mmCIF file of C-alpha atoms and ligand atoms in Angstrom:
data_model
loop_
_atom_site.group_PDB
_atom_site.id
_atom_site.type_symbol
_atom_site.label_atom_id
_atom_site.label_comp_id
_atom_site.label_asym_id
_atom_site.label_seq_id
_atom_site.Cartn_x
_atom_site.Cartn_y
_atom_site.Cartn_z
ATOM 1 C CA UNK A 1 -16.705 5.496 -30.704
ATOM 2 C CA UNK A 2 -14.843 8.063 -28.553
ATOM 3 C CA UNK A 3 -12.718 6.716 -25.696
ATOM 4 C CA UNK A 4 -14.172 7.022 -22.376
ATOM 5 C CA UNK A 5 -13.617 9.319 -19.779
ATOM 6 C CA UNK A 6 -13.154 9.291 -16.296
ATOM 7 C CA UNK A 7 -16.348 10.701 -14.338
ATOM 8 C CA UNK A 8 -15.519 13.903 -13.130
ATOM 9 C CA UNK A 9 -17.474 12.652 -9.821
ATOM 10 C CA UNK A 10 -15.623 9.572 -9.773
ATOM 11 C CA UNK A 11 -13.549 8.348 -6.441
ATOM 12 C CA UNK A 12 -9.651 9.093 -5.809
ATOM 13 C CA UNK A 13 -8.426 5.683 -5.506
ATOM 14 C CA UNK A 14 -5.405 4.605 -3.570
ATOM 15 C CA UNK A 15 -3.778 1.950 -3.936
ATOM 16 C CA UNK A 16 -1.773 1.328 -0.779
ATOM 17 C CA UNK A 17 0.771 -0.907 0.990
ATOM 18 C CA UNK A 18 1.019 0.279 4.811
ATOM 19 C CA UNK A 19 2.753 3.298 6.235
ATOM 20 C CA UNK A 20 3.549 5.441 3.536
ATOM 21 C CA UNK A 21 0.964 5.025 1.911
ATOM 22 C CA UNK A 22 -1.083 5.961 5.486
ATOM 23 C CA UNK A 23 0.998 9.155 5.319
ATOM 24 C CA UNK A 24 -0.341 10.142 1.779
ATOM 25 C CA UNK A 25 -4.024 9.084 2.692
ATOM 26 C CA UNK A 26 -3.774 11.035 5.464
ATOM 27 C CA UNK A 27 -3.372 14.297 3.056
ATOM 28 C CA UNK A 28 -5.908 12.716 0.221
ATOM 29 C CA UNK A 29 -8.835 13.083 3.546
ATOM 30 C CA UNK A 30 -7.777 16.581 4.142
ATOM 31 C CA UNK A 31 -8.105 17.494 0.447
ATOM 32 C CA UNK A 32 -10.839 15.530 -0.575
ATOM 33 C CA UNK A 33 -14.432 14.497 0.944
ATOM 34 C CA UNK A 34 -13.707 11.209 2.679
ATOM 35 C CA UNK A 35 -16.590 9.373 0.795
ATOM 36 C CA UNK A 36 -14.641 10.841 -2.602
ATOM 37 C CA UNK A 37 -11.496 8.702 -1.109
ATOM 38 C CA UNK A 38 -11.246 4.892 -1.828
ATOM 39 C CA UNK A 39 -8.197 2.922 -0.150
ATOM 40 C CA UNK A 40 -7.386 -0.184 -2.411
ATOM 41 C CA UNK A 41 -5.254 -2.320 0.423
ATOM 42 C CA UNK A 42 -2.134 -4.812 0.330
ATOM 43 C CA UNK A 43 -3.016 -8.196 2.114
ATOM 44 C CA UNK A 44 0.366 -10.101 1.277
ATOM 45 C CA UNK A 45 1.790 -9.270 4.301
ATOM 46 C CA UNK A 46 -1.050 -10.837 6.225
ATOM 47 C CA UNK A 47 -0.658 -13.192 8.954
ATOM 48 C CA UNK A 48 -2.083 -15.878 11.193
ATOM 49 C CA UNK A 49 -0.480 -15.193 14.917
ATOM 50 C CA UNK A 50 -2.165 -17.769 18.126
ATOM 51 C CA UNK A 51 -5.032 -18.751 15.928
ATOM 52 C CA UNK A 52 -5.145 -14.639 14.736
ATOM 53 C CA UNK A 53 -5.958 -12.664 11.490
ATOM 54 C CA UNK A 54 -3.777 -9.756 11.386
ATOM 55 C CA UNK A 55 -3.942 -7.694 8.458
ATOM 56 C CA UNK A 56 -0.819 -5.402 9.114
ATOM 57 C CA UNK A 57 -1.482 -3.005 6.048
ATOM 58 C CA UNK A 58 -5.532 -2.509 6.365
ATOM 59 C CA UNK A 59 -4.678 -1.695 10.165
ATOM 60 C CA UNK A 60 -2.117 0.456 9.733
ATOM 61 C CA UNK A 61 -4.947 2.314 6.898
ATOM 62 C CA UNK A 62 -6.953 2.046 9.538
ATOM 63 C CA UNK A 63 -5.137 3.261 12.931
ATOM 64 C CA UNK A 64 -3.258 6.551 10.820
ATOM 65 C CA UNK A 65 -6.890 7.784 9.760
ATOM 66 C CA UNK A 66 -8.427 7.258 12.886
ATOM 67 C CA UNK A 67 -6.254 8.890 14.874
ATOM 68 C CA UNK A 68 -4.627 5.813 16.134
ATOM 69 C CA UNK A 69 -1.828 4.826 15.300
ATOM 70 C CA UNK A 70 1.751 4.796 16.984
ATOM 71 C CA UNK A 71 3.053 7.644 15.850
ATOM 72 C CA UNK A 72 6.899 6.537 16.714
ATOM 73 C CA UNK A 73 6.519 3.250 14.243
ATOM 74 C CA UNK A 74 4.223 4.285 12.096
ATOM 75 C CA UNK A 75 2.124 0.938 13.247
ATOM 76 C CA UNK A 76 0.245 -0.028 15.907
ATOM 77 C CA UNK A 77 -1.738 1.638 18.469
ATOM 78 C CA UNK A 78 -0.393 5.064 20.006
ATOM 79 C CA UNK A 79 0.353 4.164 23.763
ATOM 80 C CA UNK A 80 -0.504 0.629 23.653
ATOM 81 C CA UNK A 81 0.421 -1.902 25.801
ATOM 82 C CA UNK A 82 2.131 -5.465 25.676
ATOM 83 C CA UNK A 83 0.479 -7.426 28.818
ATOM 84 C CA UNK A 84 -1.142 -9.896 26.501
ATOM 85 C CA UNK A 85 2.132 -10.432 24.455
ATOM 86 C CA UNK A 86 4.228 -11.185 27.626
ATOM 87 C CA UNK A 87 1.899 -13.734 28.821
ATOM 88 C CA UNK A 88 2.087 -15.389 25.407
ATOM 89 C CA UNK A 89 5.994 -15.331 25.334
ATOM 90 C CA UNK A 90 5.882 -16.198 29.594
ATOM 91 C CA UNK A 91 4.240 -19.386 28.173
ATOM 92 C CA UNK A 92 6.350 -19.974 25.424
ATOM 93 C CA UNK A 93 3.932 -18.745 22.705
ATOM 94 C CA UNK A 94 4.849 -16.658 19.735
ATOM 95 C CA UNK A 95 5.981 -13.394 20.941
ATOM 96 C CA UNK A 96 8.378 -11.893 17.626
ATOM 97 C CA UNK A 97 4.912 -10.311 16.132
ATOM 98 C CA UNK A 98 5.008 -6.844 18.066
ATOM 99 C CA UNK A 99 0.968 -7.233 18.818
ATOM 100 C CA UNK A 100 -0.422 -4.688 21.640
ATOM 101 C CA UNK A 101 -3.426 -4.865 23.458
ATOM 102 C CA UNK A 102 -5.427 -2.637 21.922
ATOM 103 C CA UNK A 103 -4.044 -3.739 18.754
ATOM 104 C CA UNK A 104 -5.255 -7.703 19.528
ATOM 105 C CA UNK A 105 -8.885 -6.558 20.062
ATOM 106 C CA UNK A 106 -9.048 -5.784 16.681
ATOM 107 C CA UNK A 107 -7.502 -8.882 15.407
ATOM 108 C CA UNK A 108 -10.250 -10.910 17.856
ATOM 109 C CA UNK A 109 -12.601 -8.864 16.266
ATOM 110 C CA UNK A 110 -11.578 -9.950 12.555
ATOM 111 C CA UNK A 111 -10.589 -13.885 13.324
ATOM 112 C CA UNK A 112 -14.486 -14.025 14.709
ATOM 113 C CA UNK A 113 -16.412 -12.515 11.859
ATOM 114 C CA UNK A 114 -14.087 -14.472 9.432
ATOM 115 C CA UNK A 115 -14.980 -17.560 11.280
ATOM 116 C CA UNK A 116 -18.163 -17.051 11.500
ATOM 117 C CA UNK A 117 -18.240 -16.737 7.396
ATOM 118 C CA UNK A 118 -17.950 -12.847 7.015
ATOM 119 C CA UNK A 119 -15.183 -11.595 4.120
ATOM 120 C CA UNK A 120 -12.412 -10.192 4.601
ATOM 121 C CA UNK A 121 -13.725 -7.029 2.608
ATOM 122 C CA UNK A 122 -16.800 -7.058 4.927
ATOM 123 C CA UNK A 123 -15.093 -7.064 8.319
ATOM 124 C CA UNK A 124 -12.267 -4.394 6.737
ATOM 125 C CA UNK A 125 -15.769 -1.870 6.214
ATOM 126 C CA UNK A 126 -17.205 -2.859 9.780
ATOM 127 C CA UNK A 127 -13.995 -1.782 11.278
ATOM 128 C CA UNK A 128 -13.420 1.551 9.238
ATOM 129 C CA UNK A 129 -16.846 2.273 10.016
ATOM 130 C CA UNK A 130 -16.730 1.803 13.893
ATOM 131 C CA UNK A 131 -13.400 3.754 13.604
ATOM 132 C CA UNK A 132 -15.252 6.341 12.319
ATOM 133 C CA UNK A 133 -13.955 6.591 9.219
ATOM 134 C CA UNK A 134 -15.592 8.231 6.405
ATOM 135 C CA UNK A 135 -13.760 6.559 3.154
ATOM 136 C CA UNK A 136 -13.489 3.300 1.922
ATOM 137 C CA UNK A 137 -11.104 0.688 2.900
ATOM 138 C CA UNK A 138 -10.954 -2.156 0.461
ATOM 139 C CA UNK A 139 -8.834 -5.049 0.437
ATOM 140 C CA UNK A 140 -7.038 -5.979 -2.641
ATOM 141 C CA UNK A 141 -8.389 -9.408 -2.442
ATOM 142 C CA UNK A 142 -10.639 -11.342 0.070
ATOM 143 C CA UNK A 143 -8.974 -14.564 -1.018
ATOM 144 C CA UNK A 144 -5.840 -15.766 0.627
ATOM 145 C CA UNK A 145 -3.153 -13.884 -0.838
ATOM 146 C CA UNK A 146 0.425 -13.934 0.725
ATOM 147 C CA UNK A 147 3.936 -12.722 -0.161
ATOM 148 C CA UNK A 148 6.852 -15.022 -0.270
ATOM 149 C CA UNK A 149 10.195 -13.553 -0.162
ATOM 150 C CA UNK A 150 12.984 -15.860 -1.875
ATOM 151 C CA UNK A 151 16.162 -15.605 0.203
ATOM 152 C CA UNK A 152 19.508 -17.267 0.207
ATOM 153 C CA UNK A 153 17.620 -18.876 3.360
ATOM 154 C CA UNK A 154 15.034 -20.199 1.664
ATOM 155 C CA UNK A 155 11.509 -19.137 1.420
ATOM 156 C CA UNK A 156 9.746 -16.539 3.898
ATOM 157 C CA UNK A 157 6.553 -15.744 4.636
ATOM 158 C CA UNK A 158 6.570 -11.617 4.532
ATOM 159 C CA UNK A 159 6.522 -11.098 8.292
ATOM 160 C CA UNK A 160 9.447 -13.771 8.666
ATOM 161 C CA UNK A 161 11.590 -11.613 6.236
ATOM 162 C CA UNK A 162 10.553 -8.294 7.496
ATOM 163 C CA UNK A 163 9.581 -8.659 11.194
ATOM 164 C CA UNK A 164 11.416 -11.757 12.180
ATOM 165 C CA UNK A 165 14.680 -11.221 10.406
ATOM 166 C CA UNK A 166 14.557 -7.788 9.967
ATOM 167 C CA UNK A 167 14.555 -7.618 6.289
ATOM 168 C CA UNK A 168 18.235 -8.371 6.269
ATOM 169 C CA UNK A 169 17.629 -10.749 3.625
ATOM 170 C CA UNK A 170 18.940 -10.457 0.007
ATOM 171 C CA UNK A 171 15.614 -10.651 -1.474
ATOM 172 C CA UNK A 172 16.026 -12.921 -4.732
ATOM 173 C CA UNK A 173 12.260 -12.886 -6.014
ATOM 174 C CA UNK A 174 8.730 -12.940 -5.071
ATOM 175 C CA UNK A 175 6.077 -14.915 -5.217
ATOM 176 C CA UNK A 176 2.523 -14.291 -4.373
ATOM 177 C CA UNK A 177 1.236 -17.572 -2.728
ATOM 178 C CA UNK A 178 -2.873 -17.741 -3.729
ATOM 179 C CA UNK A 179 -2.883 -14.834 -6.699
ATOM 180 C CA UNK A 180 -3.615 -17.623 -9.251
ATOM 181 C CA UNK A 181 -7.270 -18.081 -7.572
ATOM 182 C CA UNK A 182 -7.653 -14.831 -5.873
ATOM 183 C CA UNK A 183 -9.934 -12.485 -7.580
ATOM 184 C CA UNK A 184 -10.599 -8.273 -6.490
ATOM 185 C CA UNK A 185 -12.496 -8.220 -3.272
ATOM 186 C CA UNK A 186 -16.052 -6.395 -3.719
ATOM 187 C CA UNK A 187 -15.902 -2.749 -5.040
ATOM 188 C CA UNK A 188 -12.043 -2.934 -6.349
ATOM 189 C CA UNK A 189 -12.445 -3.076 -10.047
ATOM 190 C CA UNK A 190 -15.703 -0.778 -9.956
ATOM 191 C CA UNK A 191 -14.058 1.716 -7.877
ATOM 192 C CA UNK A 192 -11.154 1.369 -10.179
ATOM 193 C CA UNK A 193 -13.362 1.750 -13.454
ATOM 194 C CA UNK A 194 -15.158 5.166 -12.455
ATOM 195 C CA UNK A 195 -12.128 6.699 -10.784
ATOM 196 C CA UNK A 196 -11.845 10.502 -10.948
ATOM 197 C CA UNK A 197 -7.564 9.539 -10.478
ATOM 198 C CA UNK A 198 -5.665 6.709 -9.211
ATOM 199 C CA UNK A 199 -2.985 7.321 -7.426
ATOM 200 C CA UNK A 200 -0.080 4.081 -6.616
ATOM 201 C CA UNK A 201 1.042 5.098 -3.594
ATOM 202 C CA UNK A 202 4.509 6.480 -2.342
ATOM 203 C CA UNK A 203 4.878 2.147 -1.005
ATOM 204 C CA UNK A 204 7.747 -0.469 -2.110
ATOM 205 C CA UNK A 205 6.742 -1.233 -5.597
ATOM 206 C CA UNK A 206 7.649 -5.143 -4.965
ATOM 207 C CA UNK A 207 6.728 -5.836 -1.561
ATOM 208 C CA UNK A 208 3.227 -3.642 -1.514
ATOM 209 C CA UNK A 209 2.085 -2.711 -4.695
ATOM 210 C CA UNK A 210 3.103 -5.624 -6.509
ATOM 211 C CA UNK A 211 0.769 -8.242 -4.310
ATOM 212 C CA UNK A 212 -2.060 -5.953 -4.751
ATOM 213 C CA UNK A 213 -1.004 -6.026 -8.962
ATOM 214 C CA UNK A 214 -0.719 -9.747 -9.086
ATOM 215 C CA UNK A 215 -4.728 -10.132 -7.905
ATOM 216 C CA UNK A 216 -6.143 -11.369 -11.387
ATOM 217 C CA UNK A 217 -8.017 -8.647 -13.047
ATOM 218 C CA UNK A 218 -6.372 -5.674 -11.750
ATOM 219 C CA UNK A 219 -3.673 -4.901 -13.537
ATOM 220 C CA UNK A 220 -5.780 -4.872 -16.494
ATOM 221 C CA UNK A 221 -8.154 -2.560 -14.826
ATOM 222 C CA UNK A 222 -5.630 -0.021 -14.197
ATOM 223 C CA UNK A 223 -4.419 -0.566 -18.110
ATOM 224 C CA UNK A 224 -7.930 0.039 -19.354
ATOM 225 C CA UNK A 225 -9.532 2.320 -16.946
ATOM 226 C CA UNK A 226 -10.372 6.040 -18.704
ATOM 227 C CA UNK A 227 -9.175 7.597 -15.318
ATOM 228 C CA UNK A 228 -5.501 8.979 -15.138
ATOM 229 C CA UNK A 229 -3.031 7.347 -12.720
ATOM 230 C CA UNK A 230 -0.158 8.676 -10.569
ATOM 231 C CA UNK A 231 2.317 6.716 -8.818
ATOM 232 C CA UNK A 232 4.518 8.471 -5.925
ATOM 233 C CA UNK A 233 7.943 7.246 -5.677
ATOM 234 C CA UNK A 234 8.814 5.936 -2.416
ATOM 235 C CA UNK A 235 12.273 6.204 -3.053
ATOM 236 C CA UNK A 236 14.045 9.713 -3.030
ATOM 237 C CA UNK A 237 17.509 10.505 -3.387
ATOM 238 C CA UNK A 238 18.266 7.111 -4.301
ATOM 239 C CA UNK A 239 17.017 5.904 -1.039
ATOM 240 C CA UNK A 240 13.826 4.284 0.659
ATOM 241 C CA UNK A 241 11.833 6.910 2.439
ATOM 242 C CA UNK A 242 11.181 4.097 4.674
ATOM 243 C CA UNK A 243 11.558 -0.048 4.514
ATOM 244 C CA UNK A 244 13.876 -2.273 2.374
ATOM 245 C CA UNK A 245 12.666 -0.829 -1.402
ATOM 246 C CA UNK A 246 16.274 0.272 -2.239
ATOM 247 C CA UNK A 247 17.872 -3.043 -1.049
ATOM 248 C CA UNK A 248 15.250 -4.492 -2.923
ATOM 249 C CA UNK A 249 15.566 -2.731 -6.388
ATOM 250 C CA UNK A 250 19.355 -3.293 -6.033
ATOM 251 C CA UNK A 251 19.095 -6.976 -5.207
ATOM 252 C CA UNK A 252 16.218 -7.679 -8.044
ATOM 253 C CA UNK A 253 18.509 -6.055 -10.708
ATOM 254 C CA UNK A 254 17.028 -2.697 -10.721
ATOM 255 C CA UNK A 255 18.204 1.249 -10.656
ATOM 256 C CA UNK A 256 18.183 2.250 -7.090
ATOM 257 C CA UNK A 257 16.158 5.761 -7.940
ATOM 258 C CA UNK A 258 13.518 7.443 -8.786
ATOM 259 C CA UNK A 259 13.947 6.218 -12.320
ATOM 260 C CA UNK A 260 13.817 3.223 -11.589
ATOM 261 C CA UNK A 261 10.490 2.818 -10.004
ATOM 262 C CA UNK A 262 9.330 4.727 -12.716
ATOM 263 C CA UNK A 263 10.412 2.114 -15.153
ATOM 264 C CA UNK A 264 8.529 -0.607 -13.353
ATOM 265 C CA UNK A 265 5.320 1.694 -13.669
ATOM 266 C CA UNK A 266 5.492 3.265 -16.816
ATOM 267 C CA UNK A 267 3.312 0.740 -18.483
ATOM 268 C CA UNK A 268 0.276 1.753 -16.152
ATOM 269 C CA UNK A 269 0.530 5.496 -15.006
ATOM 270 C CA UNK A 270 0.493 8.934 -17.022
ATOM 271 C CA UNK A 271 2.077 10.872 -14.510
ATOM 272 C CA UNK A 272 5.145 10.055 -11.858
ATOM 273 C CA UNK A 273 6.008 12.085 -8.806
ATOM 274 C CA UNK A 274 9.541 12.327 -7.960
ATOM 275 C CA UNK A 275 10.655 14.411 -4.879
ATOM 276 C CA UNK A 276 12.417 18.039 -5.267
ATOM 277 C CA UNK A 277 15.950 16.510 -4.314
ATOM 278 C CA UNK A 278 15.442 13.900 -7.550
ATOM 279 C CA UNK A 279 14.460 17.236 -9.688
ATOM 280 C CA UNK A 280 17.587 16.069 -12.227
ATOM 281 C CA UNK A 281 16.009 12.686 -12.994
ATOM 282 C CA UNK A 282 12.760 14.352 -14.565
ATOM 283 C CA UNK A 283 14.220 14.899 -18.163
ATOM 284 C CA UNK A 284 15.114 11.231 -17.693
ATOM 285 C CA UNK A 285 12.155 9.924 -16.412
ATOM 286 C CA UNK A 286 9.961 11.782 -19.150
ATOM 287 C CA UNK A 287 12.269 10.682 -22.476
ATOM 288 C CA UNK A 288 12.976 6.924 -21.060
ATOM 289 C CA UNK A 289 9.179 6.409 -20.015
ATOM 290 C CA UNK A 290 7.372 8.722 -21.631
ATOM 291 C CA UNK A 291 5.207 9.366 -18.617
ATOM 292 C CA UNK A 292 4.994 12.843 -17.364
ATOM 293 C CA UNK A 293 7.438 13.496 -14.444
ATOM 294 C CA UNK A 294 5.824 16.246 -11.615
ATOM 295 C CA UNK A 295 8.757 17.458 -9.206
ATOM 296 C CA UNK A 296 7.106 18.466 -5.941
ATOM 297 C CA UNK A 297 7.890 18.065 -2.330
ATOM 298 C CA UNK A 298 7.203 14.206 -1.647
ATOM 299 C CA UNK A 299 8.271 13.740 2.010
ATOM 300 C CA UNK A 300 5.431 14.250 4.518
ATOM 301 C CA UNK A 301 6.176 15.934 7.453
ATOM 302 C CA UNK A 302 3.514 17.454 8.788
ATOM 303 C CA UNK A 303 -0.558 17.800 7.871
ATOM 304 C CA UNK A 304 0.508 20.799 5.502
ATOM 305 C CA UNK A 305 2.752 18.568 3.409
ATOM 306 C CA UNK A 306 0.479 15.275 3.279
ATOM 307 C CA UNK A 307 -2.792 17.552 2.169
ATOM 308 C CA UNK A 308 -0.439 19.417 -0.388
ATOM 309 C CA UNK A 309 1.035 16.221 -2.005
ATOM 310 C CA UNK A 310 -2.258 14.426 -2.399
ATOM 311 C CA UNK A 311 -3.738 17.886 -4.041
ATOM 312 C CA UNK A 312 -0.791 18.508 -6.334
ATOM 313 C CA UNK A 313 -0.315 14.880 -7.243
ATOM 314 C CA UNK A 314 -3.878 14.433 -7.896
ATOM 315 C CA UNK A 315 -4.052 17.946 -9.955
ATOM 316 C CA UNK A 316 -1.176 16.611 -11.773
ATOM 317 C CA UNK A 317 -3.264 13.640 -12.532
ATOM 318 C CA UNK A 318 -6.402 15.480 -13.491
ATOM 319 C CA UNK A 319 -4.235 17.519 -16.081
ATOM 320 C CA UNK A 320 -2.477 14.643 -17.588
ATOM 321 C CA UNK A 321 -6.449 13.555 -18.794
ATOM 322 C CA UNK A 322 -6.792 16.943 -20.178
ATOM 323 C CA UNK A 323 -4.311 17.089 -22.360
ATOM 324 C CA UNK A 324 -5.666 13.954 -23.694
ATOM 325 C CA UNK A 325 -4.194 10.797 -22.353
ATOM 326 C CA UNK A 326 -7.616 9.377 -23.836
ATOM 327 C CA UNK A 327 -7.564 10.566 -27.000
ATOM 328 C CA UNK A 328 -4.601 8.821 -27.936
ATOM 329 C CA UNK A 329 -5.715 5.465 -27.364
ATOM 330 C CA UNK A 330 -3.666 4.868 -24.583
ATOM 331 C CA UNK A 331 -5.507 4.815 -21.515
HETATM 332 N N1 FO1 B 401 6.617 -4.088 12.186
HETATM 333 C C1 FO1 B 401 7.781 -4.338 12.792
HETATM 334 O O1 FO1 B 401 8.825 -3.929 12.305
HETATM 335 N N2 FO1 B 401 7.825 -5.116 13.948
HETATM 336 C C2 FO1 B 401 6.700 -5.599 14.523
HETATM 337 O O2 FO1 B 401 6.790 -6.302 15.547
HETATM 338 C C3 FO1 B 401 5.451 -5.286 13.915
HETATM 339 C C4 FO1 B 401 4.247 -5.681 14.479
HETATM 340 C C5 FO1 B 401 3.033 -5.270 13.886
HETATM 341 C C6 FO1 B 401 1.826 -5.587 14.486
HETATM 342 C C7 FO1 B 401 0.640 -5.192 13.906
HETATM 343 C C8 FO1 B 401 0.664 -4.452 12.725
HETATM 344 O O3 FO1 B 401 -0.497 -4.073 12.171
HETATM 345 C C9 FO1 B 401 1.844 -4.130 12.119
HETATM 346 C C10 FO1 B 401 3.055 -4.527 12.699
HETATM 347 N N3 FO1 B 401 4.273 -4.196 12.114
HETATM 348 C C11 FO1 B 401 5.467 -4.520 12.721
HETATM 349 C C12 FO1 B 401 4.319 -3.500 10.841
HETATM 350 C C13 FO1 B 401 4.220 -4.439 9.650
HETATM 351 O O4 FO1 B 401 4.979 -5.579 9.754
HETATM 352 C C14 FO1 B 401 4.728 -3.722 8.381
HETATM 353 O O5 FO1 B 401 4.696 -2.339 8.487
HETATM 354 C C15 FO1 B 401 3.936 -4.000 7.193
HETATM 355 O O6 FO1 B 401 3.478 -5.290 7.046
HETATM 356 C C16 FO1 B 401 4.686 -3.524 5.940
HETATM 357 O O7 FO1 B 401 3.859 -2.622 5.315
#
């Protein structure tokens, strides 16, 4: 039987932790149709905040394609305010969770439709939608999924290590509290098994990818899918372009490069993107791996930069099926 092959009219699929991977969704809109564009989201860095939902990653989707978001963090809502936050903290309440006003609509907005029964996957659509947003924003999982960072001080909930503590944590390992019985929210593995491309994100490979990876099922759906993947690395010049990834690949025993993201990949993509300052590590990359390197500009500026990344990286993507990917048996 000959191997399948992804359908040309397939989606571009994403899978995404928060603001980088924003940044490069951002570009895949301008290149693509936005119903062509499917967001696959991290939720192990969700929280419950004052009886709150807050899905940091989905939002932060959400905001940079809307138009919304903060663009000083990166999170949040541009120009937002705090009254709410200061109340809570006047009266003693949890204030180390940075939540705006704005910002705590929406989370009212989730904690009552999941209350009321609705999934997470549901509410995620409802929100794009009345954002105005043309592509699909899925979580990874609409069970309860959440990242726990082992630290000399213990255990951490995500936010506690990141937010709280400011990431200054030696990570020691992960675990992803609620994978075992968490299973792809509606639309994941479908949108993953008729992809035109996949693309991992330019995200930290342990802290967002890897919760989205440890959802039963998925990992296995990016092995066996006939569609080509890409991963971005999100570190460049043997540094994070943003967040703790290089502490993190130092402290969990790993090369703090390009190369070394690639290695924790190169069982599931056909094609790597390293930036133009990493050009030396291709040759590397390519033997070690054997996944095809491209060398383009990866840091995103400007609108130019994000459309031009998501267009060469999914190009590079595209080509890496022509040349056959499927017809060795290895997709
Ligand atoms: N990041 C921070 O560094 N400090 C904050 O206080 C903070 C608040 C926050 C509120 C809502 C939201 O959607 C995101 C927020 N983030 C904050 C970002 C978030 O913690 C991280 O960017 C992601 O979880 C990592 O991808």
């Amino acid at each position: 039987m000959p191997p399948a092959r992804p359908e040309p009219g397939g989606p571009i699929v994403v899978i995404a932790g928060g603001v980088g991977a924003a940044r490069f969704l951002e570009g895949a809109l301008a290149a693509f149709p936005p119903a062509d564009v499917v967001a696959v989201v991290n939720v192990g860095d969700d929280l419950e905040i004052a009886g709150l939902h807050i899905s940091p990653d989905i939002d932060t989707v959400t905001y940079t394609l809307a138009g919304l978001v903060n663009p000083a963090t990166g999170w949040g809502v541009r120009g937002d305010r705090f009254t709410a936050l200061d109340r809570l903290r006047a009266l003693g309440g949890s204030g180390w969770f940075n939540l705006g006003d704005t910002d705590l609509g929406t989370h009212l907005y989730r904690s009552e439709r999941l209350r009321a029964g609705a999934p997470l996957s549901a509410v995620t659509a409802e929100i794009a939608a009345a954002s105005g947003l043309g592509c699909a924003i899925l979580p990874a999982t609409d069970g309860r999924l959440r990242t726990i960072v082992e630290t000399d001080a213990g255990e951490l909930p995500f936010q506690e290590y990141f937010v709280r503590r400011r990431a200054a944590d030696i990570v020691r390992g992960l675990r992803f509290e609620g994978a075992e019985s968490a299973a792809p929210a509606p639309g994941v593995t479908e949108a993953i098994g008729r992809a035109r491309a996949i693309v991992i994100a330019p995200s930290n490979p342990f802290l967002s990818i890897g919760p989205v990876l440890a959802v039963p099922g998925l990992r296995d759906c990016l092995l066996t899918t006939p569609a080509p993947v890409a991963a971005v690395s999100p570190i460049v010049g043997g540094a994070a372009v943003k967040g703790p990834a290089a502490a993190n690949l130092r402290s969990l025993g790993h090369d703090v490069s390009a190369l070394g993201v690639a290695r924790l990949y190169a069982d599931l993509i056909d094609v790597f993107v390293i930036d133009e300052q990493d050009a030396a590590l291709a040759a590397a990359v390519e033997a070690e791996t054997g996944v095809r390197c491209l060398v383009t500009q990866t840091l995103m500026h400007g609108p130019a930069e994000k459309r031009a990344l998501a267009e060469r990286t999914v190009a590079a993507a595209l080509a890496a099926t022509s040349r056959g990917k499927n017809d060795d048996g290895d997709a």
